[in-house]
Coordinates of C-alpha atoms in Angstrom, one line a residue:
M1 CA 82.2 -109.1 246.6
R2 CA 80.0 -107.1 243.8
Q3 CA 76.8 -106.7 246.9
E4 CA 79.7 -105.7 248.9
I5 CA 81.2 -103.0 246.3
E6 CA 77.8 -101.6 245.9
E7 CA 76.2 -101.5 249.8
K8 CA 80.0 -99.2 250.6
G9 CA 77.9 -96.8 247.7
R10 CA 75.4 -96.8 248.7
G11 CA 76.8 -95.7 252.7
L12 CA 78.9 -94.0 251.1
Q13 CA 75.9 -92.0 248.6
K14 CA 73.5 -91.8 251.9
K15 CA 77.1 -89.5 253.6
M16 CA 77.7 -87.6 250.3
D17 CA 73.9 -86.4 250.6
E18 CA 73.7 -86.1 254.1
S19 CA 77.1 -83.8 253.4
F20 CA 75.2 -81.5 250.7
R21 CA 72.2 -81.2 251.8
T22 CA 74.3 -80.4 255.0
G23 CA 76.3 -77.7 252.8
Q24 CA 73.1 -76.4 252.1
T25 CA 71.2 -75.2 255.5
L26 CA 74.7 -74.4 256.2
E27 CA 75.1 -72.3 252.4
K28 CA 71.5 -70.9 253.5
Q29 CA 71.7 -70.2 257.2
A30 CA 75.4 -68.4 256.3
N31 CA 73.6 -66.3 253.3
E32 CA 71.0 -65.0 255.7
K33 CA 73.1 -64.5 258.4
I34 CA 74.3 -61.9 255.3
K35 CA 71.1 -60.8 254.8
D36 CA 70.9 -59.9 258.5
L37 CA 74.8 -58.5 258.4
E38 CA 73.9 -56.7 255.6
K39 CA 69.8 -55.6 257.0
Q40 CA 71.9 -53.8 259.6
I41 CA 74.7 -51.8 257.9
T42 CA 71.8 -50.7 255.7
L43 CA 69.5 -50.7 259.1
S44 CA 72.6 -48.5 260.6
A45 CA 73.2 -46.1 257.2
A46 CA 69.7 -45.7 256.5
G47 CA 67.7 -45.9 260.3
P48 CA 69.5 -42.5 261.7
L49 CA 68.2 -40.4 258.8
I50 CA 64.9 -41.8 258.2
E51 CA 64.9 -41.0 262.2
K52 CA 66.2 -37.0 261.5
L53 CA 63.0 -37.0 259.0
V54 CA 60.2 -38.1 260.7
E55 CA 61.1 -36.5 264.3
K56 CA 61.0 -33.6 260.9
Y57 CA 57.3 -34.4 259.6
S58 CA 56.1 -35.9 263.1
I59 CA 52.9 -33.8 262.5
F60 CA 52.0 -35.6 259.3
P61 CA 51.4 -38.9 259.8
A62 CA 50.8 -40.1 256.7
I63 CA 54.5 -38.6 255.7
V64 CA 55.9 -40.8 259.1
S65 CA 54.2 -44.1 257.7
Y66 CA 56.4 -43.6 253.9
L67 CA 59.1 -43.1 255.9
K68 CA 59.1 -46.0 257.7
D69 CA 57.7 -47.8 254.5
C70 CA 60.5 -46.7 253.2
L71 CA 62.8 -48.0 255.6
K72 CA 61.4 -51.3 255.9
D73 CA 61.7 -51.3 252.1
I74 CA 65.5 -50.4 251.4
S75 CA 66.0 -53.7 254.5
K76 CA 63.7 -56.0 252.0
N77 CA 65.7 -54.8 248.7
S78 CA 69.1 -54.4 250.6
D79 CA 70.6 -56.7 247.9
A80 CA 70.3 -53.9 245.3
Y81 CA 72.9 -51.3 247.1
R82 CA 75.4 -53.4 246.6
G83 CA 75.9 -52.5 242.4
Q84 CA 75.0 -56.3 241.1
T85 CA 75.2 -56.3 237.4
A86 CA 72.8 -58.8 235.6
E87 CA 75.5 -60.7 234.1
Q88 CA 76.3 -61.7 237.7
A89 CA 72.3 -62.0 238.7
S90 CA 72.1 -64.4 236.4
P91 CA 75.0 -65.5 234.9
V92 CA 73.8 -69.0 232.8
M93 CA 71.8 -66.6 231.1
P94 CA 71.9 -63.0 231.0
I95 CA 69.7 -60.8 229.6
P96 CA 70.0 -58.7 226.4
P97 CA 70.8 -54.5 227.8
Q98 CA 67.2 -53.6 226.2
F99 CA 65.4 -55.3 228.4
Q100 CA 67.7 -54.7 232.0
Q101 CA 66.0 -53.4 234.3
D102 CA 68.5 -50.0 234.8
E103 CA 69.8 -49.9 238.4
A104 CA 68.0 -46.3 238.2
D105 CA 64.7 -47.8 238.0
F106 CA 65.7 -49.1 241.3
F107 CA 66.4 -46.9 243.2
T108 CA 63.1 -44.3 241.3
R109 CA 61.1 -45.8 244.1
Y110 CA 62.6 -43.2 246.8
K111 CA 62.0 -41.0 244.8
V112 CA 59.5 -38.1 245.9
N113 CA 57.6 -36.5 243.5
L114 CA 57.3 -32.5 243.9
F115 CA 53.8 -32.3 242.5
V116 CA 53.0 -28.9 243.1
S117 CA 55.7 -26.8 245.4
N118 CA 54.1 -23.5 247.1
K119 CA 58.4 -22.5 247.9
Q120 CA 58.0 -19.3 246.1
N121 CA 54.3 -17.8 247.2
G122 CA 54.3 -15.7 250.3
G123 CA 50.6 -16.2 250.5
A124 CA 47.6 -18.2 249.4
P125 CA 48.3 -19.9 245.3
V126 CA 47.1 -17.5 242.6
I127 CA 47.2 -19.0 239.3
L128 CA 46.6 -17.2 236.5
E129 CA 45.6 -19.9 233.7
P130 CA 45.7 -18.3 229.8
S131 CA 45.7 -21.4 228.1
T132 CA 42.8 -23.9 229.3
N133 CA 43.5 -27.2 227.9
Y134 CA 41.9 -30.5 230.0
Y135 CA 45.9 -31.7 230.8
N136 CA 46.6 -27.5 231.9
L137 CA 43.8 -27.6 233.8
F138 CA 43.0 -31.0 235.7
G139 CA 46.9 -32.7 235.5
K140 CA 48.4 -35.9 233.2
I141 CA 50.4 -39.4 233.3
E142 CA 53.1 -39.0 231.0
Y143 CA 54.5 -42.6 229.5
R144 CA 58.0 -43.8 228.2
S145 CA 58.1 -45.8 225.3
Q146 CA 60.5 -48.3 225.9
V147 CA 61.3 -51.1 223.5
F148 CA 57.7 -52.3 222.3
S149 CA 56.0 -50.8 225.1
M150 CA 54.7 -48.1 227.3
R151 CA 56.1 -47.0 231.1
T152 CA 55.2 -45.5 233.8
D153 CA 55.6 -45.1 237.1
F154 CA 54.4 -42.6 239.8
T155 CA 57.3 -39.6 238.9
M156 CA 55.9 -39.3 235.7
V157 CA 52.6 -37.3 237.6
K158 CA 52.1 -33.7 236.6
A159 CA 50.4 -31.2 238.6
G160 CA 47.4 -28.8 236.1
A161 CA 46.7 -25.6 237.7
I162 CA 43.7 -27.0 240.2
H163 CA 46.4 -28.8 242.2
R164 CA 48.5 -26.2 241.7
A165 CA 45.6 -23.1 243.0
N166 CA 44.8 -25.8 245.8
G167 CA 44.5 -23.5 248.9
G168 CA 43.6 -20.7 246.6
Y169 CA 42.3 -19.2 243.6
L170 CA 41.8 -20.4 239.9
I171 CA 41.7 -17.4 238.7
L172 CA 39.7 -19.4 234.4
Q173 CA 37.9 -17.3 231.9
A174 CA 34.6 -19.0 231.0
K175 CA 35.2 -18.6 227.1
D176 CA 38.2 -20.7 227.2
V177 CA 36.2 -23.1 229.9
L178 CA 33.7 -24.1 227.9
S179 CA 34.5 -24.8 224.5
D180 CA 35.5 -27.7 225.3
P181 CA 33.0 -29.1 227.5
L182 CA 34.5 -32.3 229.1
V183 CA 37.5 -29.6 230.7
W184 CA 34.0 -27.7 231.9
D185 CA 32.9 -31.0 233.9
T186 CA 35.4 -32.3 235.1
L187 CA 35.3 -28.4 236.1
K188 CA 32.6 -28.2 237.7
K189 CA 32.6 -32.9 239.2
A190 CA 35.1 -31.2 241.2
I191 CA 33.7 -27.8 243.0
K192 CA 30.7 -30.3 243.9
Y193 CA 32.5 -33.2 245.2
R194 CA 36.4 -31.0 246.0
Q195 CA 38.3 -33.3 244.8
A196 CA 41.4 -33.1 241.8
G197 CA 42.2 -35.8 241.3
V198 CA 44.8 -36.8 237.4
E199 CA 43.5 -38.8 235.1
N200 CA 44.1 -38.8 230.9
I201 CA 41.8 -38.7 228.7
G202 CA 40.1 -41.3 227.2
E203 CA 41.2 -43.5 230.0
Q204 CA 37.0 -43.8 231.4
Y205 CA 36.1 -45.1 227.7
R206 CA 38.7 -47.4 226.8
L207 CA 37.0 -50.5 225.3
V208 CA 39.9 -52.8 226.9
P209 CA 40.7 -51.5 230.8
T210 CA 43.9 -50.6 231.3
V211 CA 46.5 -51.3 233.9
T212 CA 47.6 -48.1 234.5
L213 CA 48.6 -45.3 238.0
R214 CA 45.4 -44.5 239.6
P215 CA 46.2 -41.3 241.9
E216 CA 44.6 -41.1 244.5
P217 CA 42.5 -37.9 244.5
V218 CA 43.0 -34.7 246.5
P219 CA 41.4 -32.9 248.6
F220 CA 40.1 -29.8 246.4
N221 CA 39.7 -26.9 248.5
A222 CA 40.3 -23.6 245.8
K223 CA 38.2 -21.1 244.8
V224 CA 37.5 -21.0 240.9
I225 CA 37.1 -17.0 239.3
L226 CA 34.6 -17.1 235.4
I227 CA 35.8 -14.1 234.1
G228 CA 33.6 -13.6 231.2
S229 CA 30.8 -10.9 229.8
P230 CA 27.1 -9.9 231.1
Q231 CA 25.5 -11.7 228.0
L232 CA 27.9 -15.4 228.9
Y233 CA 26.7 -15.3 232.9
Q234 CA 23.1 -15.3 232.2
I235 CA 23.7 -18.3 229.4
L236 CA 25.3 -20.3 231.6
Y237 CA 22.5 -19.4 235.2
S238 CA 19.3 -20.1 232.5
F239 CA 20.6 -23.1 231.1
D240 CA 23.2 -24.5 233.9
E241 CA 21.8 -26.0 236.8
D242 CA 24.9 -26.8 238.4
F243 CA 26.3 -22.9 237.5
R244 CA 23.8 -21.8 240.1
K245 CA 24.7 -24.1 242.6
L246 CA 28.8 -23.8 242.5
F247 CA 29.1 -20.7 241.1
K248 CA 26.9 -18.8 244.1
V249 CA 28.8 -15.6 244.2
K250 CA 28.8 -12.8 241.3
V251 CA 31.0 -9.5 240.6
D252 CA 29.6 -7.4 238.1
F253 CA 32.7 -5.2 236.6
D254 CA 31.9 -1.7 235.2
T255 CA 34.6 -0.6 232.3
E256 CA 34.4 3.1 233.4
M257 CA 35.2 4.7 236.6
P258 CA 35.1 8.2 237.9
R259 CA 37.6 10.7 236.8
S260 CA 39.1 11.8 240.2
L261 CA 42.2 12.9 240.8
D262 CA 42.8 9.8 242.7
N263 CA 42.5 7.4 239.4
M264 CA 44.1 10.0 237.2
C265 CA 47.3 9.6 239.4
K266 CA 46.4 5.8 238.6
Y267 CA 46.4 6.5 235.2
T268 CA 50.0 8.0 235.5
S269 CA 50.8 5.2 237.9
L270 CA 49.8 2.7 235.0
V271 CA 51.7 4.6 232.2
S272 CA 54.8 4.7 234.8
A273 CA 54.6 0.9 235.6
V274 CA 54.4 -0.2 231.2
C275 CA 56.8 1.8 230.3
R276 CA 59.5 0.7 232.4
E277 CA 58.4 -3.2 232.5
H278 CA 58.1 -2.6 229.0
H279 CA 61.7 -0.9 228.2
L280 CA 59.9 2.0 226.3
K281 CA 60.0 5.9 226.8
H282 CA 58.9 7.0 230.0
F283 CA 56.6 10.2 228.9
D284 CA 55.8 14.1 230.5
W285 CA 52.7 15.3 231.7
T286 CA 51.2 16.7 227.9
G287 CA 52.1 12.8 227.1
V288 CA 50.0 11.8 230.4
A289 CA 47.5 14.1 229.5
K290 CA 46.5 13.4 226.5
L291 CA 45.9 9.5 227.6
T292 CA 44.1 10.7 229.9
E293 CA 42.0 12.4 228.1
Y294 CA 41.6 9.4 225.4
G295 CA 40.3 7.2 228.7
S296 CA 37.2 9.6 228.6
Y297 CA 36.9 10.2 225.5
L298 CA 36.3 6.1 225.2
A299 CA 34.6 6.0 228.7
G300 CA 32.6 8.6 226.9
S301 CA 32.5 10.9 229.6
Q302 CA 34.2 14.4 230.7
N303 CA 33.2 12.6 234.7
K304 CA 34.4 9.3 233.2
L305 CA 37.7 7.4 232.4
T306 CA 37.6 3.9 230.7
A307 CA 38.4 0.8 232.3
R308 CA 39.6 -0.8 229.6
F309 CA 43.1 0.4 230.3
N310 CA 44.3 -2.4 227.5
E311 CA 42.7 -0.4 224.1
I312 CA 45.3 2.7 226.6
I313 CA 47.7 0.6 226.8
E314 CA 48.1 0.0 222.9
I315 CA 47.8 3.6 222.3
L316 CA 51.1 3.9 224.6
Y317 CA 52.5 0.9 222.6
E318 CA 52.5 3.2 219.0
A319 CA 53.4 6.5 221.4
A320 CA 56.2 5.4 222.1
A321 CA 57.1 4.3 218.9
L322 CA 56.4 6.9 217.5
A323 CA 59.3 8.8 220.4
Q324 CA 61.3 6.3 219.3
T325 CA 60.8 7.4 215.6
D326 CA 61.3 11.2 216.4
D327 CA 63.9 10.3 218.8
T328 CA 62.7 12.8 221.1
E329 CA 63.8 12.1 225.4
L330 CA 60.0 11.8 226.5
V331 CA 57.1 10.8 224.9
Q332 CA 54.5 14.1 224.9
A333 CA 50.3 15.1 223.7
K334 CA 51.7 15.3 219.6
H335 CA 52.9 11.5 220.0
V336 CA 49.4 10.3 221.1
D337 CA 48.1 12.5 219.4
K338 CA 49.3 11.4 216.4
A339 CA 48.5 7.5 217.4
I340 CA 45.0 8.1 218.2
K341 CA 44.6 9.4 214.8
E342 CA 47.2 6.4 212.4
R343 CA 44.8 4.5 214.7
R344 CA 41.3 5.9 213.1
Y345 CA 43.3 6.1 209.9
R346 CA 43.5 2.5 209.6
S347 CA 39.9 1.3 210.2
N348 CA 38.3 4.7 208.6
R349 CA 38.1 3.2 205.7
I350 CA 34.0 3.2 205.3
E351 CA 33.4 6.1 207.0
E352 CA 36.2 7.8 204.3
K353 CA 34.1 6.3 201.5
I354 CA 30.0 7.7 203.4
Q355 CA 32.3 11.2 203.4
E356 CA 33.1 11.0 199.6
F357 CA 29.5 10.0 198.6
I358 CA 28.6 12.4 200.5
I359 CA 31.1 14.9 199.4
N360 CA 30.5 14.3 195.5
G361 CA 26.5 14.4 196.4
K362 CA 25.9 10.3 195.8
I363 CA 24.9 11.8 199.2
M364 CA 22.1 13.7 199.9
I365 CA 23.5 16.0 202.0
D366 CA 22.9 19.9 202.3
T367 CA 24.5 22.0 205.0
G368 CA 23.6 25.8 203.6
G369 CA 19.1 26.8 203.3
S370 CA 16.5 25.9 204.0
V371 CA 14.1 23.6 202.8
I372 CA 10.3 22.3 204.3
G373 CA 9.2 18.3 206.0
Q374 CA 13.1 17.8 206.1
V375 CA 16.4 17.8 208.7
N376 CA 19.6 17.0 209.0
G377 CA 19.5 13.0 211.4
L378 CA 23.5 12.2 213.9
A379 CA 23.4 8.7 212.7
I380 CA 26.3 6.1 214.7
N381 CA 27.7 2.9 212.3
E382 CA 30.1 1.1 214.8
L383 CA 32.1 -2.0 212.8
G384 CA 34.8 -3.7 215.0
G385 CA 34.8 -1.4 217.8
F386 CA 34.9 1.1 215.3
A387 CA 32.3 3.8 216.1
F388 CA 31.1 7.1 213.3
G389 CA 28.8 9.1 213.4
R390 CA 27.7 10.4 209.5
P391 CA 24.5 12.6 209.0
V392 CA 21.4 11.1 207.7
R393 CA 18.6 12.5 205.7
I394 CA 15.3 13.1 207.6
T395 CA 11.7 14.3 205.3
A396 CA 7.8 14.8 206.2
R397 CA 5.4 14.7 204.4
T398 CA 2.2 15.4 205.5
Y399 CA -1.6 15.1 204.5
M400 CA -5.1 14.9 205.5
G401 CA -6.6 11.5 207.0
R402 CA -6.4 8.9 209.3
G403 CA -2.8 6.7 209.0
G404 CA -1.7 8.5 212.1
I405 CA 2.7 8.9 212.1
I406 CA 3.4 5.5 209.1
N407 CA 7.0 4.9 209.4
I408 CA 8.8 3.1 206.6
E409 CA 11.0 2.0 207.9
R410 CA 8.6 0.1 209.4
E411 CA 6.5 -0.9 206.8
A412 CA 9.8 -1.9 203.9
Q413 CA 10.6 -4.3 207.9
M414 CA 14.1 -1.6 208.2
S415 CA 13.0 -0.5 211.5
G416 CA 14.4 -1.4 215.1
S417 CA 11.3 -2.1 218.2
I418 CA 13.5 0.8 219.8
H419 CA 12.5 2.8 216.5
S420 CA 9.9 1.7 216.2
K421 CA 8.7 2.9 219.7
G422 CA 10.6 6.0 219.5
V423 CA 7.6 7.0 215.8
L424 CA 4.9 6.2 217.5
I425 CA 6.6 7.8 221.0
L426 CA 5.1 10.9 218.0
A427 CA 2.0 10.3 217.3
G428 CA 1.8 10.8 221.5
Y429 CA 3.4 14.5 221.3
L430 CA 0.9 15.4 219.4
G431 CA -1.9 14.4 220.0
G432 CA -1.2 15.4 223.5
K433 CA -0.8 18.5 222.8
F434 CA -3.2 18.9 219.1
A435 CA -5.9 16.9 219.6
Q436 CA -7.5 18.1 223.3
K437 CA -9.9 19.1 221.4
K438 CA -11.0 17.4 218.4
P439 CA -9.7 14.3 215.9
L440 CA -6.4 14.0 214.7
G441 CA -6.9 13.7 211.5
L442 CA -2.8 13.9 209.7
T443 CA -0.9 11.0 208.2
A444 CA 2.1 11.9 208.1
Q445 CA 5.1 9.8 206.1
I446 CA 8.6 9.2 208.1
T447 CA 11.3 7.7 206.5
F448 CA 16.3 8.3 206.4
E449 CA 16.7 9.1 203.0
Q450 CA 18.8 6.8 201.3
L451 CA 19.5 4.3 204.2
Y452 CA 19.7 1.1 202.8
D453 CA 21.0 -1.4 206.3
G454 CA 18.2 -1.0 209.0
I455 CA 18.3 1.2 211.8
E456 CA 17.8 1.6 215.4
G457 CA 17.2 3.0 218.8
D458 CA 15.3 6.9 219.8
S459 CA 18.2 8.9 219.0
A460 CA 16.7 10.6 215.8
S461 CA 12.8 10.5 216.7
S462 CA 13.1 13.9 217.5
A463 CA 14.4 15.3 214.2
E464 CA 11.9 13.2 213.3
L465 CA 9.8 15.1 214.7
Y466 CA 10.8 18.5 213.5
A467 CA 10.6 17.8 210.3
I468 CA 6.9 16.9 210.7
L469 CA 5.9 20.8 212.3
S470 CA 8.1 21.7 209.7
S471 CA 5.9 19.1 207.2
L472 CA 2.2 21.3 208.6
S473 CA 3.4 24.0 209.4
G474 CA 4.9 25.3 206.5
L475 CA 8.1 26.2 207.7
P476 CA 11.6 26.1 206.1
L477 CA 13.8 23.6 208.0
T478 CA 18.1 25.2 208.3
Q479 CA 20.6 22.0 206.5
S480 CA 22.9 24.3 208.0
I481 CA 21.9 21.6 211.4
A482 CA 22.4 18.4 212.7
V483 CA 19.9 17.2 214.9
T484 CA 20.1 14.6 217.7
G485 CA 18.4 13.3 220.8
S486 CA 15.4 11.3 221.6
V487 CA 12.5 12.7 222.6
N488 CA 9.7 11.3 224.7
Q489 CA 5.4 11.9 224.4
F490 CA 5.9 15.5 226.2
G491 CA 8.3 16.7 224.2
D492 CA 11.2 16.0 226.5
I493 CA 14.6 15.5 225.1
Q494 CA 16.4 12.5 225.8
P495 CA 20.0 11.9 226.0
I496 CA 21.3 9.5 223.7
G497 CA 24.6 8.2 223.0
G498 CA 27.8 9.0 220.9
A499 CA 27.3 12.6 220.8
T500 CA 30.6 12.9 220.5
E501 CA 31.7 10.9 217.7
K502 CA 28.1 12.1 215.7
I503 CA 28.5 15.6 216.0
E504 CA 32.8 15.2 215.0
G505 CA 31.3 12.9 211.6
F506 CA 28.4 16.2 210.8
F507 CA 32.6 18.5 211.3
D508 CA 34.0 16.7 209.3
I509 CA 31.0 17.2 206.4
C510 CA 30.9 20.6 206.7
Q511 CA 34.7 21.2 207.1
A512 CA 35.6 19.4 203.8
R513 CA 32.6 21.5 202.8
G514 CA 34.0 24.9 204.1
L515 CA 33.2 26.1 207.1
T516 CA 30.6 29.6 207.4
G517 CA 29.3 30.2 210.7
E518 CA 25.9 28.5 210.6
Q519 CA 26.5 25.1 210.7
G520 CA 26.1 22.9 213.7
V521 CA 24.5 20.5 216.1
I522 CA 21.2 20.3 218.1
I523 CA 22.2 17.7 221.2
P524 CA 19.6 16.8 224.1
I525 CA 21.5 19.0 227.3
Q526 CA 21.7 16.5 230.0
N527 CA 24.7 15.1 227.1
I528 CA 27.0 18.1 227.7
D529 CA 28.7 16.1 230.2
D530 CA 29.8 13.1 227.5
L531 CA 31.1 15.9 225.5
M532 CA 34.7 14.5 224.3
L533 CA 35.7 16.7 221.4
K534 CA 39.1 17.0 219.1
E535 CA 40.5 19.5 219.1
E536 CA 39.8 20.6 215.2
V537 CA 36.3 20.5 216.2
L538 CA 37.4 22.7 220.0
E539 CA 39.0 25.3 217.5
A540 CA 35.9 26.2 215.7
V541 CA 33.5 26.3 218.4
H542 CA 36.0 28.2 220.2
S543 CA 36.3 31.5 216.6
G544 CA 32.8 30.9 215.9
K545 CA 32.7 28.6 213.2
F546 CA 30.4 25.7 214.5
H547 CA 28.3 25.6 216.6
V548 CA 26.8 22.8 219.4
Y549 CA 23.7 23.2 220.7
A550 CA 22.2 22.1 224.0
V551 CA 18.5 22.1 224.5
K552 CA 15.5 21.1 227.0
N553 CA 13.0 20.2 225.2
I554 CA 11.7 20.3 221.2
E555 CA 10.0 24.6 221.6
E556 CA 14.1 25.1 222.4
G557 CA 15.4 22.5 219.1
I558 CA 13.0 23.9 216.6
E559 CA 13.5 27.5 217.7
I560 CA 17.2 27.0 216.3
L561 CA 16.4 25.3 212.5
S562 CA 13.2 27.2 212.1
G563 CA 13.9 30.7 212.7
N564 CA 10.7 31.9 214.1
I565 CA 9.3 31.5 218.4
A566 CA 8.1 27.8 219.0
G567 CA 5.0 29.6 220.8
T568 CA 2.9 28.6 224.0
T569 CA -0.6 28.9 224.7
G570 CA -2.0 31.7 226.7
A571 CA -4.8 32.4 228.6
D572 CA -8.0 31.5 225.8
G573 CA -5.9 27.6 225.0
T574 CA -4.8 29.7 221.6
Y575 CA -1.1 30.2 220.2
P576 CA 0.6 33.5 219.4
E577 CA 0.4 34.1 215.9
G578 CA 2.9 33.6 213.9
S579 CA 4.5 31.1 215.8
V580 CA 5.7 27.5 215.4
M581 CA 2.7 25.7 216.9
S582 CA 0.0 28.5 216.1
L583 CA 0.7 27.1 212.3
V584 CA 1.1 24.0 213.2
D585 CA -2.1 24.0 214.9
K586 CA -3.9 25.7 211.8
K587 CA -3.1 22.8 209.5
L588 CA -4.1 20.8 211.9
N589 CA -7.6 21.6 211.9
E590 CA -8.3 22.6 207.8
Y591 CA -7.7 18.5 208.2
S592 CA -10.3 17.7 211.0
K593 CA -12.8 19.6 209.5
D594 CA -12.0 18.3 205.9
L595 CA -12.4 14.7 207.7
N596 CA -15.8 15.6 209.7
A597 CA -17.3 16.8 206.4
G598 CA -16.3 13.9 205.0
I599 CA -14.2 15.4 202.4
T600 CA -10.9 13.8 201.3
N601 CA -7.9 14.8 200.1
T602 CA -8.6 14.5 196.2
G603 CA -12.6 15.8 196.9
E604 CA -14.7 12.5 197.0
E605 CA -16.5 11.2 199.1
K606 CA -15.0 8.3 201.7
K607 CA -16.2 7.0 204.4
P608 CA -14.2 7.9 207.2
D609 CA -11.2 5.6 207.9
L610 CA -12.2 4.8 211.6
S611 CA -8.8 3.0 212.8
D612 CA -6.5 4.3 215.3
S613 CA -3.8 6.3 214.6

């Protein structure tokens, strides 16, 4: 009986197992059919939409392939579209909320990360990147903090300027790029290999490699334009081999342009555009004319206009503010003039101190009377973009000897190479003019009195020569006239820089002491077109209280300073009696005879010094 029951039980168990397996098989088949049905429903819903996109972008194989992959993934994950909760998906052991996958996270896979949009561009993109740090330039992969980890996905890959400029132009400031070596190296690699990838800083230098996104580099085809100074270009060209190969086109822009009618009209357009953009009061014709004059002043020429527009715009802002204070409808010339003066006033503390010392006699400058071997030269001081002219006393002492022209500044190591060259040129002039038939038995010492910060440039070489000629001839030079100008070995006066500032600097001293009608400045004739003098100087010149003399050669200048004719050689090779050159020649003849006789200026016997003067 028991055995029979056990056999029936085993038979029943077998039938139950078969029924269970059959049930599982049927359930599996049912689930598969349900899934197939869901896939069909999903495909019937998504398929036509995808097909429209495939048809629209059929000329882009990569997009077509992506859309087909999306459709396959949609059909494969049709369960996700039923909106199952985490509890329904795992009823036995619910997942804590902080570890649950957000439904939106699943559908993120179907999003499109619009990496770069050129919708607003009418043509090729032109990107001017003001902040050239690594991430702004090359993009980045962002991360989101989640529980105890950091998560990222393809939607968090952000483009940089190099990607936005692809197919167009990328404009960068060279000094900003070079300030970060990693930026410079990465930029060169992008240009060299024509690829623009996205990789966070330090990914290549991790001690332990981590799994993260590795976006595929995009083909890079853009013109990269670096803006920088000529000095920076020369440094890169000389020391960076890649720079020569990658940046083959150099464009050297001028900081000034011709003062033509067309360019003056462009100045007017610039003023109008800035006022309109920044909601400033507009300028009347006098205000625009004054700004144009200031542009010529900055360019240092009557025939040029500065292309440093930022300096023009700064004055424009200040003039507009002054007009606002005056409650006038338009900005006028007086507002521009006041803005220029106030801008100068904010920067001229050193200039005022020097002028104060000169007027008080602590810096010794004469603006009247006559002195032998002494002349007022003119120098330029430049401090932080502000330049001003000032007079300097130049003195010369001459005596018998073979020392030649001794530059005291050079001996004291206060002279620049250009200034030293200018002094050596003086020896060439004197030797060529007065030592054709006799040795130049001359020692002359020249110096800039009360100048302790060194000197550079040759713009005072003519003044130095005037002082030497005065010392040799014994003729006093007027101290009411200052001198600027370079000289060559033939006595021709050569143009210099800063003529306007130098004239105004000497004028300010003369005006403070009182204009006498005898004061003025000698300049090279080539610098006439460079003068952009302020109103006070022009009024003084027009009224005869101040003078500006333009000379071609040393002879013209010495006549103005000494009041004597310079003199030229006649048929017999001599100079007119009483002329400056005859007196100089006479003195040099005396020195030569005494030296040939072996007598020094102290009356002691001495072996002649045969060193080259």
